XYZ file of C-alpha atoms in Angstrom:
295
model
C -5.227 -7.398 6.119
C -2.822 -8.131 8.965
C -1.598 -4.512 8.852
C -5.209 -3.300 9.040
C -5.903 -5.590 11.998
C -2.785 -4.410 13.854
C -3.683 -0.773 13.168
C -7.210 -1.339 14.497
C -5.973 -3.061 17.655
C -3.443 -0.264 18.261
C -6.086 2.435 17.802
C -8.514 0.735 20.183
C -5.745 0.225 22.754
C -4.709 3.896 22.604
C -8.320 5.093 22.811
C -9.033 2.911 25.841
C -6.043 4.441 27.628
C -7.521 7.895 27.026
C -10.986 6.709 28.095
C -9.569 5.281 31.300
C -7.460 8.338 32.124
C -10.219 10.905 31.555
C -12.734 9.016 33.680
C -10.073 8.571 36.350
C -9.479 12.334 36.402
C -13.222 13.009 36.554
C -13.636 10.556 39.422
C -10.836 12.242 41.372
C -12.400 15.648 40.810
C -15.781 14.378 41.921
C -14.496 12.698 45.055
C -12.435 15.745 46.000
C -15.521 17.946 45.515
C -13.532 20.090 43.121
C -15.070 19.065 39.848
C -14.033 21.216 36.920
C -16.628 23.332 35.185
C -17.781 22.201 31.753
C -15.548 23.233 28.889
C -17.354 26.203 27.384
C -15.069 26.105 24.332
C -17.232 23.426 22.711
C -20.131 25.888 22.677
C -18.341 27.644 19.829
C -19.124 24.631 17.650
C -22.440 23.551 19.139
C -24.818 26.495 19.139
C -27.657 27.019 21.577
C -26.293 24.553 24.144
C -26.507 25.484 27.782
C -23.736 24.232 30.097
C -26.352 22.406 32.174
C -27.178 20.275 29.111
C -23.626 18.980 28.832
C -22.887 15.441 29.962
C -21.335 15.189 33.415
C -19.455 12.325 35.023
C -20.629 9.590 35.722
C -23.544 9.977 33.274
C -21.098 9.409 30.418
C -20.421 5.808 31.481
C -22.584 3.957 28.993
C -22.095 1.877 25.857
C -23.457 4.544 23.521
C -20.858 7.046 24.678
C -18.055 4.479 24.488
C -18.955 3.273 20.994
C -19.222 6.844 19.719
C -15.687 7.484 20.958
C -14.433 4.244 19.364
C -15.648 5.377 15.934
C -14.938 9.110 16.317
C -11.873 10.454 14.426
C -9.950 11.289 17.591
C -7.741 9.488 20.093
C -8.481 11.765 23.047
C -11.663 11.120 24.982
C -13.949 13.942 26.104
C -17.232 13.849 27.961
C -18.622 16.350 25.448
C -17.264 16.378 21.923
C -17.854 19.372 19.631
C -20.681 18.598 17.195
C -21.802 19.941 13.832
C -25.507 20.761 13.364
C -26.025 18.696 10.194
C -24.329 16.475 7.589
C -23.026 18.269 4.511
C -23.994 15.802 1.801
C -21.971 17.337 -1.013
C -18.864 17.505 1.185
C -19.370 13.880 2.256
C -19.805 12.635 -1.321
C -16.639 14.434 -2.447
C -14.607 12.860 0.339
C -15.991 9.378 -0.463
C -15.203 9.824 -4.158
C -11.678 10.995 -3.313
C -11.101 8.020 -1.061
C -12.266 5.454 -3.632
C -10.363 6.920 -6.576
C -7.137 7.647 -4.712
C -7.043 4.169 -3.147
C -7.289 2.701 -6.642
C -4.470 4.973 -7.754
C -2.334 3.934 -4.785
C -2.865 0.236 -5.522
C -1.979 0.776 -9.166
C 1.209 2.668 -8.289
C 2.243 -0.042 -5.833
C 1.721 -2.843 -8.359
C 3.103 -1.090 -11.440
C 5.878 1.065 -9.986
C 6.710 0.210 -6.371
C 6.961 -3.590 -6.513
C 9.121 -3.678 -9.693
C 11.460 -1.066 -8.164
C 11.807 -3.142 -4.985
C 12.389 -6.412 -6.856
C 15.060 -4.771 -9.035
C 16.869 -3.748 -5.854
C 17.467 -7.281 -4.602
C 20.411 -8.120 -6.836
C 22.554 -5.086 -5.840
C 21.813 -5.813 -2.163
C 22.820 -9.451 -2.496
C 26.033 -8.466 -4.286
C 26.621 -5.545 -1.880
C 27.169 -3.233 -4.844
C 27.023 0.104 -3.043
C 26.724 2.369 -6.075
C 23.840 0.354 -7.535
C 22.211 0.155 -4.087
C 22.159 3.958 -3.904
C 20.766 4.132 -7.435
C 17.948 1.680 -6.614
C 17.170 3.505 -3.391
C 16.825 6.816 -5.236
C 14.591 5.164 -7.845
C 12.428 3.749 -5.067
C 12.254 7.096 -3.259
C 10.123 8.684 -6.001
C 7.169 6.236 -6.067
C 7.395 5.666 -2.305
C 7.096 9.363 -1.489
C 4.359 9.888 -4.050
C 2.361 7.001 -2.526
C 3.023 8.283 1.000
C 1.609 11.712 0.104
C -1.457 10.131 -1.507
C -1.992 7.922 1.548
C -1.677 10.927 3.845
C -4.385 12.763 1.896
C -6.613 9.682 1.736
C -6.453 8.994 5.448
C -6.129 12.366 7.168
C -8.278 14.409 4.811
C -10.715 12.045 3.084
C -11.263 9.137 5.498
C -11.218 11.047 8.798
C -13.501 13.734 7.374
C -15.916 11.012 6.240
C -16.062 9.663 9.793
C -16.372 13.156 11.238
C -19.189 14.114 8.873
C -21.205 10.951 9.505
C -20.801 11.267 13.289
C -21.427 15.058 13.384
C -17.925 15.401 14.846
C -16.939 19.057 14.989
C -13.163 19.043 15.544
C -11.646 18.513 12.081
C -8.066 19.604 12.727
C -6.353 16.345 11.770
C -3.160 17.968 10.497
C -1.507 21.350 10.128
C 1.143 22.762 7.787
C 3.712 19.997 8.314
C 5.062 20.623 4.805
C 6.461 23.936 6.080
C 8.259 22.260 9.001
C 11.797 23.575 9.494
C 12.517 21.112 12.313
C 11.754 17.482 13.144
C 9.750 18.309 16.318
C 7.528 20.724 14.380
C 6.890 18.052 11.754
C 5.835 15.483 14.359
C 3.590 18.037 16.091
C 1.728 18.945 12.920
C 1.501 15.999 10.538
C -0.642 13.790 12.811
C -2.635 15.972 15.200
C -4.709 13.149 16.824
C -1.586 11.212 17.828
C 0.237 14.380 18.903
C -2.649 15.416 21.152
C -2.836 11.954 22.686
C 0.917 11.776 23.320
C 0.952 15.276 24.827
C -2.072 14.665 27.026
C -1.397 11.104 28.228
C 2.398 10.771 28.110
C 4.257 14.087 27.922
C 2.323 16.207 30.455
C 1.874 13.379 33.015
C 5.642 12.792 32.924
C 6.295 16.487 33.494
C 3.914 16.432 36.480
C 5.741 13.356 37.779
C 8.999 15.319 37.866
C 10.656 14.262 34.605
C 12.336 16.795 32.337
C 10.974 17.870 28.963
C 13.778 16.041 27.111
C 13.017 12.819 28.992
C 9.299 13.148 28.271
C 9.983 13.829 24.582
C 12.262 10.793 24.392
C 9.559 8.640 25.970
C 7.071 9.839 23.337
C 9.531 8.925 20.577
C 10.110 5.484 22.126
C 6.376 4.779 22.244
C 5.984 5.980 18.660
C 8.946 3.844 17.579
C 7.423 0.786 19.259
C 4.114 1.158 17.416
C 5.868 1.794 14.090
C 7.854 -1.402 14.549
C 4.795 -3.328 15.697
C 2.817 -2.326 12.594
C 5.625 -3.603 10.356
C 7.165 -6.583 12.156
C 3.963 -8.408 13.077
C 2.448 -8.467 9.552
C 5.825 -9.513 8.083
C 6.434 -11.997 10.911
C 9.957 -10.628 11.278
C 11.634 -8.833 14.148
C 14.334 -6.615 12.615
C 13.919 -3.234 14.397
C 14.634 -1.195 11.258
C 11.549 0.945 11.790
C 12.345 1.302 15.498
C 15.904 2.397 14.723
C 14.648 4.800 12.061
C 12.354 6.467 14.587
C 15.097 6.729 17.209
C 17.392 8.263 14.586
C 14.943 11.179 14.501
C 16.234 12.298 17.928
C 19.868 13.101 16.917
C 18.643 14.321 13.514
C 16.289 16.758 15.254
C 19.172 18.008 17.429
C 21.417 18.452 14.366
C 18.809 20.377 12.359
C 17.898 22.604 15.311
C 21.557 23.438 15.944
C 22.967 23.915 12.442
C 19.983 24.513 10.126
C 17.009 26.834 10.199
C 14.376 28.301 7.932
C 14.395 26.947 4.388
C 17.507 24.835 5.038
C 15.771 23.105 7.916
C 12.700 22.521 5.739
C 14.880 20.926 3.040
C 16.485 18.671 5.661
C 13.066 17.551 6.933
C 11.890 16.746 3.398
C 15.090 14.832 2.627
C 14.644 12.750 5.784
C 11.137 11.835 4.596
C 12.091 11.166 0.994
C 15.229 9.099 1.704
C 14.521 7.585 5.111
C 11.449 5.560 4.140
C 12.940 3.764 1.071
C 16.002 2.801 3.115
C 13.765 1.140 5.730
C 11.656 -0.525 3.013
C 14.725 -1.994 1.314
C 16.063 -3.275 4.629
C 12.816 -5.103 5.395
C 12.427 -6.454 1.861
C 16.020 -7.653 1.841
C 15.630 -9.466 5.164
C 12.252 -10.882 4.094
C 13.793 -12.103 0.820
C 16.645 -13.829 2.659
C 14.291 -15.416 5.185
C 11.998 -16.882 2.516
C 14.437 -18.044 -0.128
């Protein structure tokens, strides 16, 4: 439950930053008498809507608008979100059924496969038996990656589509073909579209406008991402070990190596190996430190 609470607080914090920034930009446009025209792109999703019917600043400043944004499956605030005309009941029921069944499967895999694999890894770590440590890590990599894929589907496809369907939310691009990624940057741009859009809109582009280089802006995005990854692990475990933070920062030189020496299918294999092997290493580090701190 502590992980869920931290995730909720982080999401609300990130959304409020977007809410504040967008209204700040609208206020500047209004005061400078150079207010931007309504985004006509949303009319592709919402039919028979005239631009005059779209919400304009400051008419969006009300609790209804704010609460809709808090529950909407997006991190980037807009005065006018794309909407669907009706709720597809069959689609909604399928997503709910997927979510319930797959969550049960994930819990079963964690209890019956993941936890025993982690507990069996403690002895080799305590004895610093390197060969057995590698063996246990590889055994842990299989259930960990399987659970990670199931969680990705549950959250980004089932859960976010449930929210979008209930709220008539029209923009359902929550992920792209990250499994085809032949580089680390492409993976991070496509596997979590809501976070990527937020980071691009509220961190990367503002830094470029402020005079920073693209590499500096990209590094700042990775640092922010690394902070939140560490926060979501360290606070629930009540430990400050920085393994997750270091793992995220290691993506920077890894991305440079893959971009320079690997491409195409070889780059895709390298990305998959980083996912399959990187996560169990971090898990074992945290479990080992947690075991030492509580025994």
